[in-house]
Coordinates of C-alpha atoms in Angstrom, one line a residue:
M1 CA -176.8 22.3 -60.5
A2 CA -180.4 21.6 -59.6
G3 CA -181.7 18.6 -61.5
L4 CA -178.3 16.9 -62.1
P5 CA -177.8 13.3 -60.9
P6 CA -175.6 13.1 -57.7
A7 CA -172.9 11.4 -59.6
V8 CA -172.7 14.2 -62.2
V9 CA -172.7 16.8 -59.4
A10 CA -169.8 15.1 -57.8
M11 CA -168.0 14.9 -61.2
V12 CA -168.5 18.7 -61.7
H13 CA -167.2 19.4 -58.2
A14 CA -164.1 17.2 -58.8
G15 CA -163.5 19.0 -62.1
A16 CA -163.7 22.4 -60.4
R17 CA -161.2 21.2 -57.7
A18 CA -158.8 20.0 -60.4
L19 CA -159.0 23.3 -62.1
R20 CA -158.4 25.1 -58.8
D21 CA -155.4 22.8 -58.1
G22 CA -153.7 23.6 -61.4
Q23 CA -154.7 20.4 -63.2
P24 CA -156.6 21.7 -66.2
Q25 CA -156.3 18.5 -68.3
R26 CA -157.8 16.4 -65.5
A27 CA -160.5 19.0 -65.0
R28 CA -161.3 18.9 -68.7
Q29 CA -161.6 15.1 -68.7
L30 CA -164.0 15.1 -65.7
L31 CA -166.2 17.9 -67.1
E32 CA -166.4 16.4 -70.6
Q33 CA -167.6 13.3 -69.0
A34 CA -170.1 15.3 -67.0
V35 CA -171.4 16.9 -70.2
G36 CA -171.6 13.6 -71.8
Q37 CA -173.8 12.2 -69.0
A38 CA -176.0 15.3 -68.7
P39 CA -176.0 17.0 -72.2
G40 CA -179.2 18.8 -71.5
H41 CA -178.0 20.8 -68.4
P42 CA -176.1 24.1 -68.9
E43 CA -173.9 24.0 -65.8
P44 CA -171.4 21.3 -66.8
L45 CA -171.1 23.1 -70.1
R46 CA -170.3 26.4 -68.2
Y47 CA -167.5 24.8 -66.2
L48 CA -166.1 23.1 -69.3
A49 CA -166.0 26.5 -71.0
I50 CA -164.1 27.9 -68.1
V51 CA -161.4 25.1 -68.5
L52 CA -161.3 25.8 -72.2
M53 CA -160.8 29.5 -71.5
Q54 CA -157.8 28.7 -69.2
Q55 CA -156.3 26.5 -71.9
R56 CA -156.7 29.5 -74.3
Q57 CA -159.0 27.5 -76.6
L58 CA -161.3 30.5 -76.9
A59 CA -163.3 29.5 -79.9
A60 CA -164.2 26.2 -78.3
A61 CA -165.1 28.0 -75.0
R62 CA -167.4 30.4 -76.9
Q63 CA -169.1 27.5 -78.7
T64 CA -169.6 25.7 -75.4
L65 CA -171.1 28.7 -73.8
Q66 CA -173.4 29.2 -76.7
R67 CA -174.6 25.6 -76.3
A68 CA -175.3 26.3 -72.7
L69 CA -177.2 29.5 -73.5
A70 CA -179.4 27.5 -76.0
L71 CA -180.5 25.5 -72.9
A72 CA -180.8 28.5 -70.5
P73 CA -181.2 31.7 -72.6
D74 CA -182.0 33.8 -69.5
D75 CA -179.0 32.7 -67.4
A76 CA -177.2 35.9 -66.5
L77 CA -174.0 34.1 -65.4
L78 CA -173.7 32.4 -68.8
H79 CA -174.1 35.7 -70.5
S80 CA -171.4 37.2 -68.3
D81 CA -169.0 34.2 -69.0
L82 CA -169.6 34.5 -72.7
A83 CA -168.8 38.2 -72.5
T84 CA -165.5 37.3 -70.8
T85 CA -164.8 35.0 -73.7
H86 CA -165.6 37.8 -76.2
A87 CA -163.1 40.1 -74.4
A88 CA -160.4 37.4 -74.5
M89 CA -160.9 37.1 -78.2
G90 CA -160.6 40.9 -78.7
D91 CA -164.3 41.6 -79.5
M92 CA -164.7 44.3 -76.8
D93 CA -168.0 45.6 -78.2
A94 CA -169.6 42.2 -77.9
A95 CA -168.1 41.8 -74.4
L96 CA -169.5 45.1 -73.1
A97 CA -172.9 44.3 -74.6
G98 CA -172.8 40.8 -72.9
W99 CA -172.0 42.2 -69.5
R100 CA -174.7 44.8 -69.9
H101 CA -177.1 42.1 -70.9
A102 CA -176.1 40.0 -67.8
V103 CA -176.7 42.8 -65.3
A104 CA -180.0 43.6 -67.0
R105 CA -181.0 40.0 -66.5
D106 CA -179.7 39.9 -62.9
P107 CA -178.9 43.3 -61.3
R108 CA -177.4 41.5 -58.3
L109 CA -174.6 39.7 -60.3
M110 CA -171.6 41.5 -58.8
S111 CA -169.0 39.8 -61.1
A112 CA -170.7 41.1 -64.2
W113 CA -170.9 44.7 -62.8
F114 CA -167.2 44.4 -61.9
N115 CA -166.1 43.1 -65.3
L116 CA -168.2 45.8 -67.0
G117 CA -166.6 48.5 -64.9
R118 CA -163.1 47.2 -65.3
N119 CA -163.3 47.0 -69.0
L120 CA -165.1 50.3 -69.4
Q121 CA -162.3 51.9 -67.5
Q122 CA -159.7 50.2 -69.8
Q123 CA -161.6 51.7 -72.7
G124 CA -161.4 55.2 -71.2
E125 CA -165.1 55.4 -70.4
T126 CA -164.4 56.5 -66.8
E127 CA -167.7 57.9 -65.8
A128 CA -169.6 54.8 -67.0
A129 CA -167.0 52.6 -65.3
I130 CA -167.5 54.4 -62.0
A131 CA -171.2 53.8 -62.1
A132 CA -170.7 50.1 -62.8
L133 CA -168.1 49.7 -60.1
E134 CA -170.3 51.5 -57.6
Q135 CA -172.9 48.8 -58.2
A136 CA -170.3 46.1 -57.6
C137 CA -169.2 47.7 -54.3
A138 CA -172.8 48.1 -53.2
L139 CA -173.4 44.4 -53.8
A140 CA -170.2 43.2 -52.2
P141 CA -169.0 45.9 -49.7
Q142 CA -166.1 43.7 -48.4
A143 CA -164.7 42.7 -51.8
L144 CA -161.4 44.3 -52.5
P145 CA -161.0 44.3 -56.3
P146 CA -164.1 46.4 -57.1
R147 CA -163.3 48.8 -54.2
V148 CA -159.7 49.4 -55.3
L149 CA -160.6 49.7 -59.0
L150 CA -163.4 52.2 -58.1
G151 CA -160.7 54.2 -56.3
D152 CA -158.5 54.0 -59.4
A153 CA -161.3 55.2 -61.7
L154 CA -162.1 58.1 -59.4
V155 CA -158.5 59.1 -59.4
H156 CA -158.5 59.1 -63.2
A157 CA -161.6 61.3 -63.1
G158 CA -159.9 63.7 -60.8
R159 CA -162.1 62.9 -57.8
F160 CA -159.3 62.4 -55.4
D161 CA -161.0 62.7 -52.0
E162 CA -163.6 60.1 -53.0
A163 CA -160.9 57.8 -54.3
A164 CA -159.0 58.0 -51.0
G165 CA -162.2 57.1 -49.2
H166 CA -162.5 53.9 -51.2
Y167 CA -158.8 52.9 -50.8
R168 CA -159.2 53.4 -47.0
A169 CA -162.4 51.3 -47.0
A170 CA -160.3 48.5 -48.7
L171 CA -157.6 48.9 -46.0
A172 CA -160.3 48.6 -43.3
V173 CA -161.1 45.1 -44.7
H174 CA -157.5 44.1 -45.4
P175 CA -154.8 46.4 -43.8
A176 CA -152.1 44.9 -46.0
C177 CA -153.9 45.5 -49.3
G178 CA -151.0 46.6 -51.5
D179 CA -153.2 47.9 -54.3
A180 CA -155.0 50.2 -51.9
W181 CA -151.7 51.5 -50.4
R182 CA -150.4 52.0 -54.0
G183 CA -153.6 54.0 -54.9
L184 CA -153.3 56.2 -51.9
S185 CA -149.6 56.8 -52.5
N186 CA -150.2 57.7 -56.1
I187 CA -152.6 60.5 -55.1
K188 CA -149.4 62.6 -54.8
T189 CA -151.3 65.8 -54.0
V190 CA -152.6 64.3 -50.7
P191 CA -149.5 63.0 -48.8
L192 CA -149.8 60.1 -46.4
D193 CA -149.2 60.9 -42.7
A194 CA -147.5 59.6 -39.6
S195 CA -150.3 57.2 -38.7
D196 CA -150.0 55.8 -42.2
A197 CA -146.3 55.3 -41.7
E198 CA -147.0 53.4 -38.5
A199 CA -149.6 51.2 -40.2
L200 CA -147.3 50.4 -43.1
R201 CA -144.4 49.4 -40.9
A202 CA -146.7 47.2 -38.8
Q203 CA -148.0 45.4 -41.9
L204 CA -144.5 45.0 -43.4
Q205 CA -143.4 43.3 -40.2
R206 CA -145.9 40.5 -40.7
A207 CA -144.6 37.2 -42.0
D208 CA -147.8 36.3 -43.8
V209 CA -148.0 39.2 -46.2
A210 CA -148.0 38.3 -49.9
A211 CA -145.0 39.4 -51.9
S212 CA -147.1 41.6 -54.2
D213 CA -148.6 43.4 -51.2
R214 CA -145.2 43.7 -49.6
I215 CA -143.7 45.3 -52.7
A216 CA -146.6 47.8 -53.0
M217 CA -146.4 48.8 -49.4
G218 CA -142.7 49.2 -49.6
H219 CA -143.1 51.7 -52.5
A220 CA -145.9 53.5 -50.5
L221 CA -143.6 53.7 -47.4
G222 CA -140.8 55.1 -49.5
K223 CA -142.9 57.8 -51.0
L224 CA -144.2 58.7 -47.5
E225 CA -140.7 58.9 -46.1
E226 CA -139.6 61.1 -49.0
D227 CA -142.4 63.5 -48.4
R228 CA -141.3 63.7 -44.7
G229 CA -137.7 64.5 -45.7
R230 CA -136.4 61.2 -44.3
H231 CA -134.3 60.3 -47.4
P232 CA -132.2 57.4 -46.0
E233 CA -135.4 55.7 -44.9
A234 CA -137.1 56.4 -48.2
L235 CA -134.2 54.9 -50.2
A236 CA -134.1 51.8 -47.9
A237 CA -137.9 51.2 -48.4
F238 CA -137.7 51.6 -52.2
S239 CA -134.6 49.4 -52.5
A240 CA -136.2 46.6 -50.4
A241 CA -139.3 46.7 -52.6
N242 CA -137.4 46.7 -55.8
T243 CA -135.0 43.9 -54.7
L244 CA -137.9 41.7 -53.9
Q245 CA -139.6 42.5 -57.2
K246 CA -136.4 41.7 -59.2
Q247 CA -136.0 38.4 -57.4
L248 CA -139.6 37.5 -58.5
T249 CA -139.3 38.8 -62.1
P250 CA -135.7 39.3 -63.2
W251 CA -135.2 41.7 -66.2
S252 CA -132.7 40.6 -68.8
A253 CA -130.1 43.2 -69.8
D254 CA -128.7 40.9 -72.5
A255 CA -132.1 40.4 -74.1
F256 CA -132.6 44.2 -74.2
R257 CA -129.2 44.7 -75.9
A258 CA -130.0 42.0 -78.4
Y259 CA -133.4 43.5 -79.2
L260 CA -131.9 47.0 -79.6
Q261 CA -129.3 45.8 -82.1
Q262 CA -131.9 43.8 -84.1
A263 CA -134.4 46.7 -84.2
L264 CA -131.9 49.2 -85.4
E265 CA -130.5 46.9 -88.1
A266 CA -134.0 45.7 -89.2
T267 CA -135.3 49.3 -89.6
A268 CA -132.3 50.8 -91.4
T269 CA -134.0 50.2 -94.8
L270 CA -137.8 50.2 -95.2
P271 CA -140.0 50.3 -98.3
A272 CA -141.5 53.6 -99.3
P273 CA -145.1 53.8 -98.0
L274 CA -148.1 53.3 -100.3
D275 CA -149.8 56.3 -98.6
P276 CA -147.4 58.9 -97.0
R277 CA -150.3 60.5 -95.2
L278 CA -151.5 57.3 -93.5
G279 CA -151.7 57.9 -89.7
E280 CA -151.9 61.7 -89.8
E281 CA -154.6 61.4 -87.1
V282 CA -152.1 60.0 -84.6
I283 CA -149.7 61.7 -82.2
F284 CA -147.4 59.2 -80.4
L285 CA -145.7 60.3 -77.2
V286 CA -142.8 57.9 -76.4
G287 CA -139.7 57.7 -74.3
L288 CA -138.9 56.8 -70.7
P289 CA -141.7 56.5 -68.1
R290 CA -141.8 59.4 -65.7
S291 CA -140.3 61.7 -68.3
G292 CA -143.2 64.1 -68.4
S293 CA -145.2 62.4 -71.2
T294 CA -148.5 62.7 -69.3
L295 CA -148.0 66.5 -69.0
F296 CA -147.3 66.8 -72.7
E297 CA -150.3 64.7 -73.5
Q298 CA -152.5 66.8 -71.2
I299 CA -151.4 70.0 -73.1
L300 CA -152.2 68.4 -76.4
A301 CA -155.6 67.1 -75.1
A302 CA -156.6 70.6 -74.2
H303 CA -156.5 71.4 -78.0
P304 CA -160.0 71.2 -79.6
E305 CA -158.7 68.9 -82.3
V306 CA -157.0 66.3 -80.1
E307 CA -158.4 63.5 -78.0
G308 CA -156.1 62.3 -75.2
A309 CA -156.3 58.5 -75.3
S310 CA -153.5 57.8 -72.7
E311 CA -151.5 54.6 -72.8
L312 CA -152.9 52.4 -75.6
P313 CA -151.8 48.8 -76.1
D314 CA -152.9 48.7 -79.8
L315 CA -149.6 49.2 -81.5
G316 CA -147.9 46.4 -79.6
I317 CA -150.9 44.1 -80.2
V318 CA -150.9 44.7 -83.9
I319 CA -147.1 43.9 -84.0
Q320 CA -147.6 40.9 -81.8
Q321 CA -150.4 39.5 -83.9
E322 CA -148.3 39.9 -87.1
S323 CA -145.4 38.0 -85.4
Q324 CA -147.8 35.2 -84.5
R325 CA -149.1 35.2 -88.1
R326 CA -145.6 34.9 -89.5
G327 CA -144.4 32.5 -86.8
Q328 CA -141.3 34.7 -86.3
P329 CA -140.6 37.2 -83.4
Y330 CA -140.4 40.9 -84.0
P331 CA -138.2 42.5 -85.2
Q332 CA -136.8 39.5 -87.1
W333 CA -139.6 39.6 -89.7
V334 CA -139.3 43.4 -90.4
P335 CA -136.9 43.0 -93.4
Q336 CA -139.4 40.7 -95.2
A337 CA -142.4 43.0 -94.8
S338 CA -143.5 44.7 -98.0
A339 CA -145.0 48.2 -98.4
A340 CA -148.4 46.5 -98.7
D341 CA -147.8 44.7 -95.4
W342 CA -146.9 47.9 -93.6
H343 CA -150.0 49.6 -95.1
R344 CA -152.2 46.7 -93.9
L345 CA -150.7 46.9 -90.4
G346 CA -151.1 50.7 -90.2
R347 CA -154.8 50.4 -91.2
E348 CA -155.2 47.7 -88.5
Y349 CA -153.9 50.1 -85.9
L350 CA -156.2 52.9 -87.1
A351 CA -159.2 50.6 -87.1
R352 CA -158.4 49.5 -83.5
T353 CA -158.1 53.1 -82.3
A354 CA -161.0 54.6 -84.3
R355 CA -163.2 55.1 -81.3
W356 CA -160.7 57.7 -80.0
R357 CA -161.4 59.8 -83.0
Q358 CA -165.2 59.9 -82.7
R359 CA -165.3 63.3 -81.0
R360 CA -162.1 64.9 -82.4
P361 CA -160.2 64.2 -85.6
R362 CA -156.9 63.3 -83.9
H363 CA -155.8 61.3 -80.9
T364 CA -152.7 60.8 -78.7
D365 CA -151.1 57.5 -77.9
K366 CA -148.7 57.9 -75.0
Q367 CA -147.6 54.3 -74.4
P368 CA -143.9 55.0 -73.4
D369 CA -142.7 51.6 -74.6
N370 CA -143.8 52.5 -78.2
W371 CA -140.3 54.0 -78.6
K372 CA -139.2 50.5 -79.3
H373 CA -141.3 50.5 -82.4
A374 CA -140.5 54.1 -83.6
G375 CA -138.3 52.8 -86.3
I376 CA -141.1 51.1 -88.2
L377 CA -143.6 53.9 -88.1
R378 CA -142.2 55.7 -91.1
A379 CA -143.4 52.6 -93.1
M380 CA -146.4 51.6 -91.1
L381 CA -147.9 55.0 -90.1
P382 CA -145.8 57.5 -92.1
G383 CA -148.2 60.4 -91.5
A384 CA -148.1 60.0 -87.7
T385 CA -146.2 62.5 -85.4
I386 CA -143.8 61.1 -82.8
I387 CA -143.0 63.2 -79.8
E388 CA -140.1 61.9 -77.7
T389 CA -140.2 63.3 -74.2
R390 CA -137.2 63.7 -72.0
R391 CA -136.5 64.9 -68.5
D392 CA -133.3 65.3 -66.4
P393 CA -131.6 61.9 -66.4
L394 CA -131.2 61.7 -62.7
E395 CA -134.8 62.8 -62.0
T396 CA -136.1 60.3 -64.6
A397 CA -134.0 57.4 -63.3
W398 CA -134.9 58.1 -59.6
S399 CA -138.6 58.5 -60.5
C400 CA -138.6 55.2 -62.3
F401 CA -136.8 53.5 -59.4
K402 CA -139.5 54.6 -56.9
Q403 CA -142.5 53.9 -59.1
Q404 CA -144.2 50.5 -58.9
F405 CA -144.9 49.3 -62.4
Y406 CA -147.6 46.7 -63.1
S407 CA -145.9 45.3 -66.2
Q408 CA -143.1 42.9 -65.1
P409 CA -140.3 42.1 -65.5
H410 CA -139.3 45.8 -65.6
F411 CA -136.0 47.6 -65.9
A412 CA -136.9 50.0 -63.1
N413 CA -136.2 47.4 -60.3
D414 CA -132.5 47.9 -60.5
M415 CA -130.4 51.0 -60.9
A416 CA -127.9 49.5 -63.3
D417 CA -130.8 48.3 -65.5
I418 CA -132.3 51.8 -65.4
A419 CA -129.1 53.3 -66.7
L420 CA -128.7 50.7 -69.5
Y421 CA -132.4 51.2 -70.6
M422 CA -132.1 55.0 -70.6
Q423 CA -129.0 54.9 -72.7
G424 CA -130.5 52.4 -75.0
C425 CA -133.6 54.4 -75.5
A426 CA -131.7 57.6 -76.2
H427 CA -129.3 55.8 -78.6
A428 CA -132.1 54.3 -80.6
M429 CA -134.3 57.3 -80.7
Q430 CA -131.4 59.5 -81.9
Q431 CA -130.8 57.1 -84.9
W432 CA -134.5 56.9 -85.7
R433 CA -134.9 60.7 -85.5
A434 CA -132.1 61.1 -87.9
R435 CA -133.8 58.7 -90.3
D436 CA -137.2 60.5 -90.0
P437 CA -136.5 64.1 -88.9
A438 CA -139.8 65.5 -90.2
R439 CA -141.9 63.3 -88.0
I440 CA -139.9 62.5 -84.9
H441 CA -139.4 65.5 -82.5
L442 CA -137.6 65.7 -79.1
H443 CA -139.2 67.8 -76.3
V444 CA -137.6 68.3 -72.9
Y445 CA -139.6 68.7 -69.7
E446 CA -137.2 71.3 -68.1
E447 CA -137.4 73.5 -71.2
L448 CA -141.2 73.4 -71.0
L449 CA -141.0 74.6 -67.3
A450 CA -138.6 77.4 -68.3
S451 CA -140.5 78.7 -71.3
P452 CA -144.1 77.3 -71.2
E453 CA -145.7 79.4 -73.9
A454 CA -142.8 79.1 -76.4
R455 CA -142.4 75.3 -75.8
I456 CA -146.2 74.7 -76.0
S457 CA -146.3 76.6 -79.3
A458 CA -143.4 74.5 -80.6
L459 CA -145.1 71.3 -79.5
L460 CA -148.3 72.3 -81.4
D461 CA -146.3 73.3 -84.4
D462 CA -144.5 70.0 -84.5
C463 CA -147.9 68.2 -84.4
G464 CA -149.3 70.4 -87.2
L465 CA -151.8 72.0 -84.9
A466 CA -152.7 75.7 -84.8
F467 CA -152.0 77.5 -81.5
D468 CA -154.9 77.5 -79.1
P469 CA -154.9 79.4 -75.8
A470 CA -156.7 76.4 -74.1
C471 CA -153.4 74.5 -74.3
L472 CA -151.9 77.1 -71.8
E473 CA -154.7 76.2 -69.4
F474 CA -154.1 72.4 -69.9
H475 CA -154.8 71.6 -66.2
R476 CA -158.4 72.6 -66.7
A477 CA -159.0 70.0 -69.5
E478 CA -161.7 67.6 -68.4
R479 CA -160.7 64.1 -69.3
S480 CA -159.7 60.8 -67.8
V481 CA -156.0 60.5 -67.0
R482 CA -155.1 56.9 -66.6
T483 CA -151.5 57.1 -65.4
A484 CA -149.7 57.6 -62.1
S485 CA -149.4 61.3 -62.9
A486 CA -153.2 61.9 -62.9
A487 CA -153.0 64.3 -59.9
Q488 CA -150.1 66.4 -61.0
V489 CA -151.3 67.2 -64.5
R490 CA -154.5 68.7 -63.1
Q491 CA -152.4 71.4 -61.6
P492 CA -150.6 74.4 -63.3
L493 CA -146.9 74.0 -64.2
R494 CA -144.7 73.7 -61.1
A495 CA -140.9 74.2 -61.0
D496 CA -140.5 72.3 -57.7
T497 CA -141.1 68.8 -58.9
A498 CA -137.5 67.6 -58.7
R499 CA -136.8 65.1 -55.9
A500 CA -133.5 63.4 -56.6
L501 CA -131.1 66.2 -55.6
A502 CA -132.5 66.2 -52.1
Y503 CA -130.9 62.8 -51.5
G504 CA -127.4 64.2 -52.0
L505 CA -124.7 61.6 -51.9
L506 CA -127.3 58.8 -51.3
L507 CA -127.9 58.7 -55.0
E508 CA -124.2 59.0 -56.0
P509 CA -124.2 55.3 -57.2
L510 CA -127.1 56.0 -59.5
L511 CA -125.6 59.2 -60.9
A512 CA -122.3 57.4 -61.5
L513 CA -124.2 54.7 -63.5
L514 CA -125.9 57.3 -65.6
Q515 CA -122.6 59.0 -66.5
L516 CA -120.8 55.7 -67.3
P517 CA -120.7 54.8 -71.0
L518 CA -122.4 51.4 -71.2
P519 CA -121.8 48.9 -74.0
L520 CA -125.1 48.6 -76.0

């Protein structure tokens, strides 16, 4: 803020404090006043843009930053902040270009390297993300977010030992870093040991640990105890973590039931598609989390015609944007959508995902939650293939209960909610499969283990793909795997992945819930 009058400097500081203290309107008033008193200085404009970003006035934030850049075109931080605005507005190409421009202007701007790496990773450009995050870590060795995210990116690239080193470096700085413990625990091919158990218990006994860290460490301790065969202790650790998470972010069973009924009714009758082949490039893998979908995707991604894109948000975003445009929540507007509307939405999805088809003609989208939208795909993307993956119900339910999910509120924090969600998913998919049997196919994890070649051949056939021997060697496929199963799918098929039965009577309450007919 060099060159600003002292009164304006004080005003900018006061605005920044108001923003920090959760008073965005007060911050905006102070910063607009500062801009008015010093219109030729870029820094009050930059702070004002940050407030506008927090208020989701993105176009105004972008315009404000462009005004600031006209005053200071070489300011790397302004370029980085403008890139963040582009990203919030959905223009990822402009955002990535902006962060690259920022680090070219100032190679020591750690925040720009971090944002570049984080967003490259989300785009599936794992190697480029690793390079950017390594720069961020070199500039700020004690900073936790770039260190943990670098560990995540290395896991996705299959470089597990390097990833573990970065997670442990984060724990050396902050022993209660839940994200680092979560990362270590998710490298399931490298179990935690007795010293880790002691460290986790010590951190969980602290009163000053943040709830998010406590939840992550509880899941890590549960996984560790399970690996050691201490099943009562494992169940206690998972249960404590999930109870706390549910208190913080309760999941509504009633809202789920209402959604399910609305979705089934709204999709009972849909207009005939304008182009029955629209979406032939896409293979959706849907169903319950932890049901083997990453394994099925890895098999498909070994095929020379298929790009494994992992869990994409694009279908949900297209539907959400249409809901906002109509001013009506999904699926209430579905009966009013015309064939032309569905065609437009299908093309929007294909445009958003086009980069996944640059090397190969088809791509997978294995966002499990997309099962909720399976009913509209016969109108929106009628040429797409939908593979529903299933696994033994008890194994699936238990695997969900012990997995920490980022997206909250989540059904997996409570055993009764898990049972309801699983039955709701199966009920809906059965109806949607009956309505569109040529495009929606069920594949079962245990059947794949029992007859790998036959089931892989059937999977390829359902997707309209010629058999390729590379799919039998799926674990050799070189790609970024951005899910909690990144380690397992780089190994050959194993028949010893079941864990729930080892708990015996401890999981009897969960088994009883799964067998109980629940009102949907």
